[in-house]
PDB file of C-alpha atoms in Angstrom:
ATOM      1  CA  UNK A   1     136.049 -10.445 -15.233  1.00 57.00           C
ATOM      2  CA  UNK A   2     134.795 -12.244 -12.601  1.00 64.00           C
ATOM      3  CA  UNK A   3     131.092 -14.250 -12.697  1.00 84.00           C
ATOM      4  CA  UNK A   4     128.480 -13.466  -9.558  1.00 91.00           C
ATOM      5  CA  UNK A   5     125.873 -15.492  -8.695  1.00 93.00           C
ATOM      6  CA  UNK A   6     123.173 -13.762  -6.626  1.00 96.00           C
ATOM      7  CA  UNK A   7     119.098 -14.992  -6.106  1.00 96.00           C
ATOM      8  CA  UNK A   8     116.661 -14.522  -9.095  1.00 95.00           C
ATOM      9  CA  UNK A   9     114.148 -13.090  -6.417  1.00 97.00           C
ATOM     10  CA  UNK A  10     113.593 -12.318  -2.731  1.00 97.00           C
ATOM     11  CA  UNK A  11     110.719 -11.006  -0.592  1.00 97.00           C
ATOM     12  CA  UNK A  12     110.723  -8.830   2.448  1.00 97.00           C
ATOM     13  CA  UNK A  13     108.139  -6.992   4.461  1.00 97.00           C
ATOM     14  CA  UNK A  14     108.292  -3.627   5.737  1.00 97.00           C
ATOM     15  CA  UNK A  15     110.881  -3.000   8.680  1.00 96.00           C
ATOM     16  CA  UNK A  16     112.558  -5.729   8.046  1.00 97.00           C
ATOM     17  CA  UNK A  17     116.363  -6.067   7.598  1.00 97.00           C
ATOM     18  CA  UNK A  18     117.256  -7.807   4.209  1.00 98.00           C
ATOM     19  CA  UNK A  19     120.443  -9.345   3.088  1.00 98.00           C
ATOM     20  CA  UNK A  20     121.699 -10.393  -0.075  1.00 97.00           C
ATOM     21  CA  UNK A  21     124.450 -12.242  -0.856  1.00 97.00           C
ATOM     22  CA  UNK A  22     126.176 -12.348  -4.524  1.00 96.00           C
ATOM     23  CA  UNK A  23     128.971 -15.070  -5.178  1.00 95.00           C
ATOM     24  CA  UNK A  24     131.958 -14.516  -6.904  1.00 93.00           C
ATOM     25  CA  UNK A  25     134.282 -17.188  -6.363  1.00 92.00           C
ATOM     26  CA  UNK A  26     136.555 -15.920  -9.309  1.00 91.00           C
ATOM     27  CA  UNK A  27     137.558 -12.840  -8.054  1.00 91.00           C
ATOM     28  CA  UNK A  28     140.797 -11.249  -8.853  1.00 89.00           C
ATOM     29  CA  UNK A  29     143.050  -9.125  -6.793  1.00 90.00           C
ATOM     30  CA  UNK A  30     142.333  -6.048  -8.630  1.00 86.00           C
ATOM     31  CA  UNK A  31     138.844  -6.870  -8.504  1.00 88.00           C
ATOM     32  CA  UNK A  32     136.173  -4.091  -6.832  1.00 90.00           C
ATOM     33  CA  UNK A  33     132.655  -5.261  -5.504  1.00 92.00           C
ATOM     34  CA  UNK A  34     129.738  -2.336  -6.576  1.00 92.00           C
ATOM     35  CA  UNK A  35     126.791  -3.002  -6.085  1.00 95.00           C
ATOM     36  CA  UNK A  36     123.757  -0.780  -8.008  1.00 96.00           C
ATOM     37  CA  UNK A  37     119.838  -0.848  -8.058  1.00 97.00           C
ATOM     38  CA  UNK A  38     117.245  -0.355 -10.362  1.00 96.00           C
ATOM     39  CA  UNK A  39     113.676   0.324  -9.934  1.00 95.00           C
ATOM     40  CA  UNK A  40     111.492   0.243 -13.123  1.00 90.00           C
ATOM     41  CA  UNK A  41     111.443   2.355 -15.894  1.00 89.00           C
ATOM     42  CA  UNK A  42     114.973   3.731 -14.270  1.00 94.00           C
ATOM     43  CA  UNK A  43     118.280   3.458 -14.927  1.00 96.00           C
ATOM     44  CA  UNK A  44     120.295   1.774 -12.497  1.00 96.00           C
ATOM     45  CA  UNK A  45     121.532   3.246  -9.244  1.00 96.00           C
ATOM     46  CA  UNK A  46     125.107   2.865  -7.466  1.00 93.00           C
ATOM     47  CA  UNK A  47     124.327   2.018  -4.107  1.00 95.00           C
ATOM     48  CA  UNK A  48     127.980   0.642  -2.774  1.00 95.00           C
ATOM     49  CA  UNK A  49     131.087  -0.668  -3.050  1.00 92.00           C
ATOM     50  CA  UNK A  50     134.027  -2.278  -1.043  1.00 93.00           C
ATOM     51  CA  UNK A  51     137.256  -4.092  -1.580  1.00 93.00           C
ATOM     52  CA  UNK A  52     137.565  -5.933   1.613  1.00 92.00           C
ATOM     53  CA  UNK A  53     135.529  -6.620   5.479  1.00 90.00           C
ATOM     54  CA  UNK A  54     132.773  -3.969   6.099  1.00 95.00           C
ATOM     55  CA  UNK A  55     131.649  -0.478   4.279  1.00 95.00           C
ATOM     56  CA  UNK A  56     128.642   1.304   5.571  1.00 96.00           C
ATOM     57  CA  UNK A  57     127.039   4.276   3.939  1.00 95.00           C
ATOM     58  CA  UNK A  58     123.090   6.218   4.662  1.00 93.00           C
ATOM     59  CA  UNK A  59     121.555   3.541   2.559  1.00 92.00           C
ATOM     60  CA  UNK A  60     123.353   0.056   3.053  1.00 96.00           C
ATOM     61  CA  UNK A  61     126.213  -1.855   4.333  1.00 97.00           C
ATOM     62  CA  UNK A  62     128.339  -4.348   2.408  1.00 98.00           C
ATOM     63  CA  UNK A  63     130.153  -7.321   4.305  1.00 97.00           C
ATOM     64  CA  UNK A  64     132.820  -9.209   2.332  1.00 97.00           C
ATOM     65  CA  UNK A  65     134.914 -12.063   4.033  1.00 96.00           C
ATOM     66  CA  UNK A  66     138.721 -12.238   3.661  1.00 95.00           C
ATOM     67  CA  UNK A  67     138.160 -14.466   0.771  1.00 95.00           C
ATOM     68  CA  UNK A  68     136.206 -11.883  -1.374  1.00 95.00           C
ATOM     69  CA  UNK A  69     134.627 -14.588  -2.604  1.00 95.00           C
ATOM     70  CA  UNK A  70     131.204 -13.392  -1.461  1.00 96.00           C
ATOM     71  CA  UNK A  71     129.833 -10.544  -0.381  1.00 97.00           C
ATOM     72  CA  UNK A  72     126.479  -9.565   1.351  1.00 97.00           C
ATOM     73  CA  UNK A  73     124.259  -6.048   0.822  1.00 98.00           C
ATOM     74  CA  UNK A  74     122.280  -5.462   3.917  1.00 98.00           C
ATOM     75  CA  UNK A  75     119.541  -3.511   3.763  1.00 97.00           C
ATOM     76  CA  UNK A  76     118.797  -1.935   7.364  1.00 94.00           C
ATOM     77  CA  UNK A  77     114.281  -1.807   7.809  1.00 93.00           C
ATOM     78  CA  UNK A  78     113.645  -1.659   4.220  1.00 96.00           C
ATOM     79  CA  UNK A  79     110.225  -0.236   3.424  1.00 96.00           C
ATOM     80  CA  UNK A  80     108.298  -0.607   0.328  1.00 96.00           C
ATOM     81  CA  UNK A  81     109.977   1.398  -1.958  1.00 95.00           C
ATOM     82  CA  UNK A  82     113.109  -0.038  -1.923  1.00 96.00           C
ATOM     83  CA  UNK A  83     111.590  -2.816  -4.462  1.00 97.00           C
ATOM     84  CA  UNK A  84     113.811  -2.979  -7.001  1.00 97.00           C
ATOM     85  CA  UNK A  85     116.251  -5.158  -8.774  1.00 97.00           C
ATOM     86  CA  UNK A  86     119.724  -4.961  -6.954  1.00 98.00           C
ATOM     87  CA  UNK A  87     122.556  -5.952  -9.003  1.00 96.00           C
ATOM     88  CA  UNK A  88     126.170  -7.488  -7.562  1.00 95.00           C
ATOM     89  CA  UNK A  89     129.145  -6.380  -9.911  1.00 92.00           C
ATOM     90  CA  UNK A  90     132.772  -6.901  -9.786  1.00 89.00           C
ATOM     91  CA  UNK A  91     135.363  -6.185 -12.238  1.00 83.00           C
ATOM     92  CA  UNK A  92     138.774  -4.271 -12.592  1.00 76.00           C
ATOM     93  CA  UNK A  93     138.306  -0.332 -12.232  1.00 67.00           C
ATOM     94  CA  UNK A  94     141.014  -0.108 -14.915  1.00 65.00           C
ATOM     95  CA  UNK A  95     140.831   1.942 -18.005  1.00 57.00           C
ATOM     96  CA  UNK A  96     137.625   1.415 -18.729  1.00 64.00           C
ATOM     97  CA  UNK A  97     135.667   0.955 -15.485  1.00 75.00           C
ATOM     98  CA  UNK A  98     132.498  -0.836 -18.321  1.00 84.00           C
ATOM     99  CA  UNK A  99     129.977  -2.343 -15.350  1.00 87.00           C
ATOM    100  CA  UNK A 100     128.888  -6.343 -16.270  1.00 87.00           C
ATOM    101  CA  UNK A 101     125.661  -6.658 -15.176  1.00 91.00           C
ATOM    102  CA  UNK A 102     124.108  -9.692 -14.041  1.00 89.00           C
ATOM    103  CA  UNK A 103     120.747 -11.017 -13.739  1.00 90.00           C
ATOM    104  CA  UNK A 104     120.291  -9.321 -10.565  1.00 95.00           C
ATOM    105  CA  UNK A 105     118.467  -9.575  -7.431  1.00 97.00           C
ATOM    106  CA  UNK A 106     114.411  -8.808  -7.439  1.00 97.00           C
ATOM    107  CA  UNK A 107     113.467  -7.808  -4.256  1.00 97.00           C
ATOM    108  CA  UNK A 108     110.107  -7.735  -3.253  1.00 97.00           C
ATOM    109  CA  UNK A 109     108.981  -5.501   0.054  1.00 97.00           C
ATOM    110  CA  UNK A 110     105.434  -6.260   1.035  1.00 96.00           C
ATOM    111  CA  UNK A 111     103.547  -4.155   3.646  1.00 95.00           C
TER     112      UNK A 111
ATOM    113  CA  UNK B   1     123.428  19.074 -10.113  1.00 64.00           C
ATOM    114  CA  UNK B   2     121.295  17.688 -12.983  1.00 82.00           C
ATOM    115  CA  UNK B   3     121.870  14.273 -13.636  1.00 94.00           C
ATOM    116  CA  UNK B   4     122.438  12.457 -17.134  1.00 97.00           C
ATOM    117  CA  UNK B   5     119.378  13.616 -19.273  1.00 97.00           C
ATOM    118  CA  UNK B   6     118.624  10.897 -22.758  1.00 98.00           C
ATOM    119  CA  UNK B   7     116.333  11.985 -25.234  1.00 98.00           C
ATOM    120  CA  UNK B   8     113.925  10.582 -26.611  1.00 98.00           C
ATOM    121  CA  UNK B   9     112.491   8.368 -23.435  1.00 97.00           C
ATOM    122  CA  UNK B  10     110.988   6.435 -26.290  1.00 97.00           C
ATOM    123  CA  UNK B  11     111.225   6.040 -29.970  1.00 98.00           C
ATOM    124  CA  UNK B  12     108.821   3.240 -32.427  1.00 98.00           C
ATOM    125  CA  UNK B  13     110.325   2.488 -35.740  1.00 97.00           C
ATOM    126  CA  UNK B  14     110.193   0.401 -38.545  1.00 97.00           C
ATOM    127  CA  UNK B  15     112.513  -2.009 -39.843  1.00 97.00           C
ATOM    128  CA  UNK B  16     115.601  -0.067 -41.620  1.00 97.00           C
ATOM    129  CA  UNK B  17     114.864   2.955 -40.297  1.00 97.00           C
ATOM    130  CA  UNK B  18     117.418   5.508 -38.889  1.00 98.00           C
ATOM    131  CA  UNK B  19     117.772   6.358 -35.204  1.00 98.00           C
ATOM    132  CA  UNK B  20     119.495   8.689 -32.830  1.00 98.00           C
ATOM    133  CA  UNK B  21     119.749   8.519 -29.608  1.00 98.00           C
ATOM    134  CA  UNK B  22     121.011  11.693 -27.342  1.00 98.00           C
ATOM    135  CA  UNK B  23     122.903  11.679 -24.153  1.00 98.00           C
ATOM    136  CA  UNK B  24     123.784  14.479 -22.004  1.00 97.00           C
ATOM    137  CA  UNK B  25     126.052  13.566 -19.212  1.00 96.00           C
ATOM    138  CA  UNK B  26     126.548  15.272 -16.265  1.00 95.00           C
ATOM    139  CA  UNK B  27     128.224  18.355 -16.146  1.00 93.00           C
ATOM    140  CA  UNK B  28     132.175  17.753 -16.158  1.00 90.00           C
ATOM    141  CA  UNK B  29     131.975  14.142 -16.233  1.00 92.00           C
ATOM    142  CA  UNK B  30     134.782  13.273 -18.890  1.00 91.00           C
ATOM    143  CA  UNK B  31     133.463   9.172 -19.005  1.00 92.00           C
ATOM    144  CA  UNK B  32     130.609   8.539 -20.770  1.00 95.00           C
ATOM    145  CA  UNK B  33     129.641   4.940 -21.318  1.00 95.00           C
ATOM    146  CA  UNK B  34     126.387   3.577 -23.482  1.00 97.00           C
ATOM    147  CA  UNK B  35     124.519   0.303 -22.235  1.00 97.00           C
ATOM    148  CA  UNK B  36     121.742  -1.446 -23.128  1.00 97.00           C
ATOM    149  CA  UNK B  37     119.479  -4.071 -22.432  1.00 96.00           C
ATOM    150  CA  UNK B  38     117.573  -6.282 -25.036  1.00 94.00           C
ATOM    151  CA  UNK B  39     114.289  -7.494 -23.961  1.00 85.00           C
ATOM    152  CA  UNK B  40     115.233 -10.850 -21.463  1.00 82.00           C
ATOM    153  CA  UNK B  41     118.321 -10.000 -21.214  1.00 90.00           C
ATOM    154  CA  UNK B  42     121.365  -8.713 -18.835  1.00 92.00           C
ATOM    155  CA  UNK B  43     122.585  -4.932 -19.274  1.00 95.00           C
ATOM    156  CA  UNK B  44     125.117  -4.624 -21.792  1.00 95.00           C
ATOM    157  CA  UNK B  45     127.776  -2.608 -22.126  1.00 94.00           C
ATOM    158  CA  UNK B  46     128.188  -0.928 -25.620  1.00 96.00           C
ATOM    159  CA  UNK B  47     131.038   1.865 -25.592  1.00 95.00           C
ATOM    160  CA  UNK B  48     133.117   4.129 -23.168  1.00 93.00           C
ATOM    161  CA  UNK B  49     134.093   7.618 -24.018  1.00 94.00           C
ATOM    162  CA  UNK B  50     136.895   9.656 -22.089  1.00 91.00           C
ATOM    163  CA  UNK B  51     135.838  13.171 -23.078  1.00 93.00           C
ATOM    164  CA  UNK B  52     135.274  13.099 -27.544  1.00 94.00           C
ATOM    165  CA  UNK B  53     137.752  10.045 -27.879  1.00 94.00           C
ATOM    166  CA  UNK B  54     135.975   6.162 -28.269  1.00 94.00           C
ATOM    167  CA  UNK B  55     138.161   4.077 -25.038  1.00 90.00           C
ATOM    168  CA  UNK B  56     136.830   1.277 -25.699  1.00 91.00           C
ATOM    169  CA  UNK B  57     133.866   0.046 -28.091  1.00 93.00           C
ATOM    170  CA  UNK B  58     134.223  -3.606 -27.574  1.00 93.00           C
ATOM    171  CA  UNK B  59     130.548  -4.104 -27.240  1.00 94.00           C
ATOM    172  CA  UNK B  60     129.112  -2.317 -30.090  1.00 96.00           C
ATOM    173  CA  UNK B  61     127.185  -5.103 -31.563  1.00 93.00           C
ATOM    174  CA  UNK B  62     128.341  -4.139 -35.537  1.00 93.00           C
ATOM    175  CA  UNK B  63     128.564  -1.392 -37.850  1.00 94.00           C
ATOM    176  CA  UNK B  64     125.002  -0.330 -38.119  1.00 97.00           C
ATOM    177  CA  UNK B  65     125.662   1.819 -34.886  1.00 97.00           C
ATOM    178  CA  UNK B  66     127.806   4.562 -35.185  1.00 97.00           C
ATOM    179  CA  UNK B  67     128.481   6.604 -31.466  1.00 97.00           C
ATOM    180  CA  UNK B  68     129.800  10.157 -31.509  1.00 97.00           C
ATOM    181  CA  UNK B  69     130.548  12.583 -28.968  1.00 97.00           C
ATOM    182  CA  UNK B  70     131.919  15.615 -30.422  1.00 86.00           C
ATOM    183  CA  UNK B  71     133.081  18.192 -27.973  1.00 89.00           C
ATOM    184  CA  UNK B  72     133.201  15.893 -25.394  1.00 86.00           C
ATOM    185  CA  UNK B  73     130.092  16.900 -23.944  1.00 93.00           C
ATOM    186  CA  UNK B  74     126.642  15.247 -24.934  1.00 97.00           C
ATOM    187  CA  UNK B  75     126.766  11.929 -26.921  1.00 98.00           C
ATOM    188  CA  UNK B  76     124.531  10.023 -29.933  1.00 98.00           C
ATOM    189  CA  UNK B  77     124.250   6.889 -30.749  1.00 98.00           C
ATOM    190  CA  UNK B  78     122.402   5.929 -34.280  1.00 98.00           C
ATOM    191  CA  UNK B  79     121.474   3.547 -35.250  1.00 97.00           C
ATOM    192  CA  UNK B  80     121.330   2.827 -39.665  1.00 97.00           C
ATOM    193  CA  UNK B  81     119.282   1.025 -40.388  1.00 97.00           C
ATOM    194  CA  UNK B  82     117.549  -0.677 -37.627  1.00 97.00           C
ATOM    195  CA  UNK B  83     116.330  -4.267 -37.056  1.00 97.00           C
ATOM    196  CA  UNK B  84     113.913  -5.668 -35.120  1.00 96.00           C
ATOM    197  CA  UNK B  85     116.909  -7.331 -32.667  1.00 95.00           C
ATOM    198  CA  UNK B  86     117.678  -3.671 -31.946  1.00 97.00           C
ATOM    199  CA  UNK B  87     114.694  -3.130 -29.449  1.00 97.00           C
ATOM    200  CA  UNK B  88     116.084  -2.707 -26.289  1.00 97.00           C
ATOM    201  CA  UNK B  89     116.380  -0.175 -23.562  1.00 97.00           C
ATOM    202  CA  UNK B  90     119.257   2.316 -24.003  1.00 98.00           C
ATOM    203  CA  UNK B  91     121.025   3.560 -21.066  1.00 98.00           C
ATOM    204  CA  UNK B  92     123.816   6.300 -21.024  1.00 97.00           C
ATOM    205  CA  UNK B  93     125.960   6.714 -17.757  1.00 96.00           C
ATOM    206  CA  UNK B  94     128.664   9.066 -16.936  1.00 94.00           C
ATOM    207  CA  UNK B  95     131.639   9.338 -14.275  1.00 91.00           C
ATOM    208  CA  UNK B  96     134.365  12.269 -13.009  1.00 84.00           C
ATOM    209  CA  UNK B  97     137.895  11.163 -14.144  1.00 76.00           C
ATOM    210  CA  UNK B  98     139.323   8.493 -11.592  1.00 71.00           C
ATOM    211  CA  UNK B  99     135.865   7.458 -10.099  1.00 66.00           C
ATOM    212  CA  UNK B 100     135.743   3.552  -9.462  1.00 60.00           C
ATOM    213  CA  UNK B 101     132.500   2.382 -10.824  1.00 68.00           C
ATOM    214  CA  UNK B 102     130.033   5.194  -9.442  1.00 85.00           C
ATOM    215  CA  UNK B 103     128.269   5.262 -12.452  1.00 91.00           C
ATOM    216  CA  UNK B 104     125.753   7.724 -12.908  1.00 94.00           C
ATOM    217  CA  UNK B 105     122.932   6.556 -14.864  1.00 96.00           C
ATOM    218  CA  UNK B 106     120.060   7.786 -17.437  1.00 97.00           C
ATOM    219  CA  UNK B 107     116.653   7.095 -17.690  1.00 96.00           C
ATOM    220  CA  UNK B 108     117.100   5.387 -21.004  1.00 97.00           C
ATOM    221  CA  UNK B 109     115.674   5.422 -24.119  1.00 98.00           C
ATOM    222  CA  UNK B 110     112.995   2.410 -24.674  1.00 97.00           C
ATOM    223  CA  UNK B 111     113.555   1.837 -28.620  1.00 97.00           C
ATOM    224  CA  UNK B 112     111.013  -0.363 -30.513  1.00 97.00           C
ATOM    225  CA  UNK B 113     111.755  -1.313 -34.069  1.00 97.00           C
ATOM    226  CA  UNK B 114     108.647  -2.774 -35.836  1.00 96.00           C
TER     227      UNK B 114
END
């Protein structure tokens, strides 16, 4: 299963766009990119995933190069309740589909 | 649709103590997959379910937890006995047959052991 790297911590204010970009320079070919968020006292949330260049849903977008060996979650005008802790996954939907989480990203939106 | 329900949110108990832990997936959702994460540390996954049969367990951390879903529908974990190293947040997340990833996720049970 491939490793991600991602910041400890960011901070935002209101209406602004955020990105955050998770490395994961080991990926195989099989390999998905999901990405999930958790506010406190919650369990965590799917929010996206992709294989390869762009997927856009109602609440993000995720970019990944033709290397997969990054990807980036943009937010679009985030407001103050999307603080939360936004975790990068990627792994082998096989048998199993078992998520390895991360430390994740703690994203801070200030008015 | 309801979502994956855990009971109890919370549970304190002393050292060598029993536990359960309840999961109710969503409705139909044949995976059924328990996590949890240990105070400063990264979620971990415990056990995967496809309907009542155990697909994988790799991550049970030894033999004082015992998982069961009979029926296939709503799942326990116990723990017997417990040990302080046990506190943790316990999350329970279930998926439709031949969905990449989308996990749906619990609340969790917050279990102290004292």
């Amino acid at each position: 299963l491939a490793k991600t790297t991602q910041p400890i911590s960011m901070d935002s204010y209101e209406g602004q766009e955020v990105n955050i970009t998770c490395s994961h320079n080991n990926i195989a070919t099989n390999d998905y990119i999901t990405w999930y968020q958790q506010f406190p006292s919650q369990g965590p949330r799917f929010i996206i995933q992709g294989y390869k260049t762009k997927v856009t849903n109602e609440v993000a977008s995720l970019f990944i190069p033709a290397d997969r060996k990054s990807s980036t979650l943009s937010l679009p005008r985030v407001s103050l309740s999307d603080t939360a802790v936004y975790y990068c996954l990627v792994g082998d939907v096989g048998a199993t589909n078992k998520l390895i989480f991360g430390t994740g990203t703690l994203l801070a939106v200030q008015p | 649709e309801a979502g994956v329900t855990q009971f109890p949110s919370h549970s304190v108990i002393e050292k060598g103590q029993t536990v359960t832990l309840r999961c109710d997936p969503i409705s139909g959702h044949d995976n059924l997959y328990w996590y949890r994460r240990v105070m400063g540390k990264e979620i971990k996954f415990l056990l995967h379910f496809v309907k009542e049969s155990k697909q994988d367990e790799s991550g049970m951390p030894n033999n004082r937890f015992l998982a069961e879903r009979t029926g296939g529908t709503y799942s326990t974990l116990k723990v017997q006995p417990a040990e302080l190293e046990d506190s943790g947040v316990y999350f329970c997340a279930s998926t439709r047959a031949g969905v990449l990833n989308e996990q749906f996720f619990g609340p969790g049970t917050r279990l102290t052991v004292l």
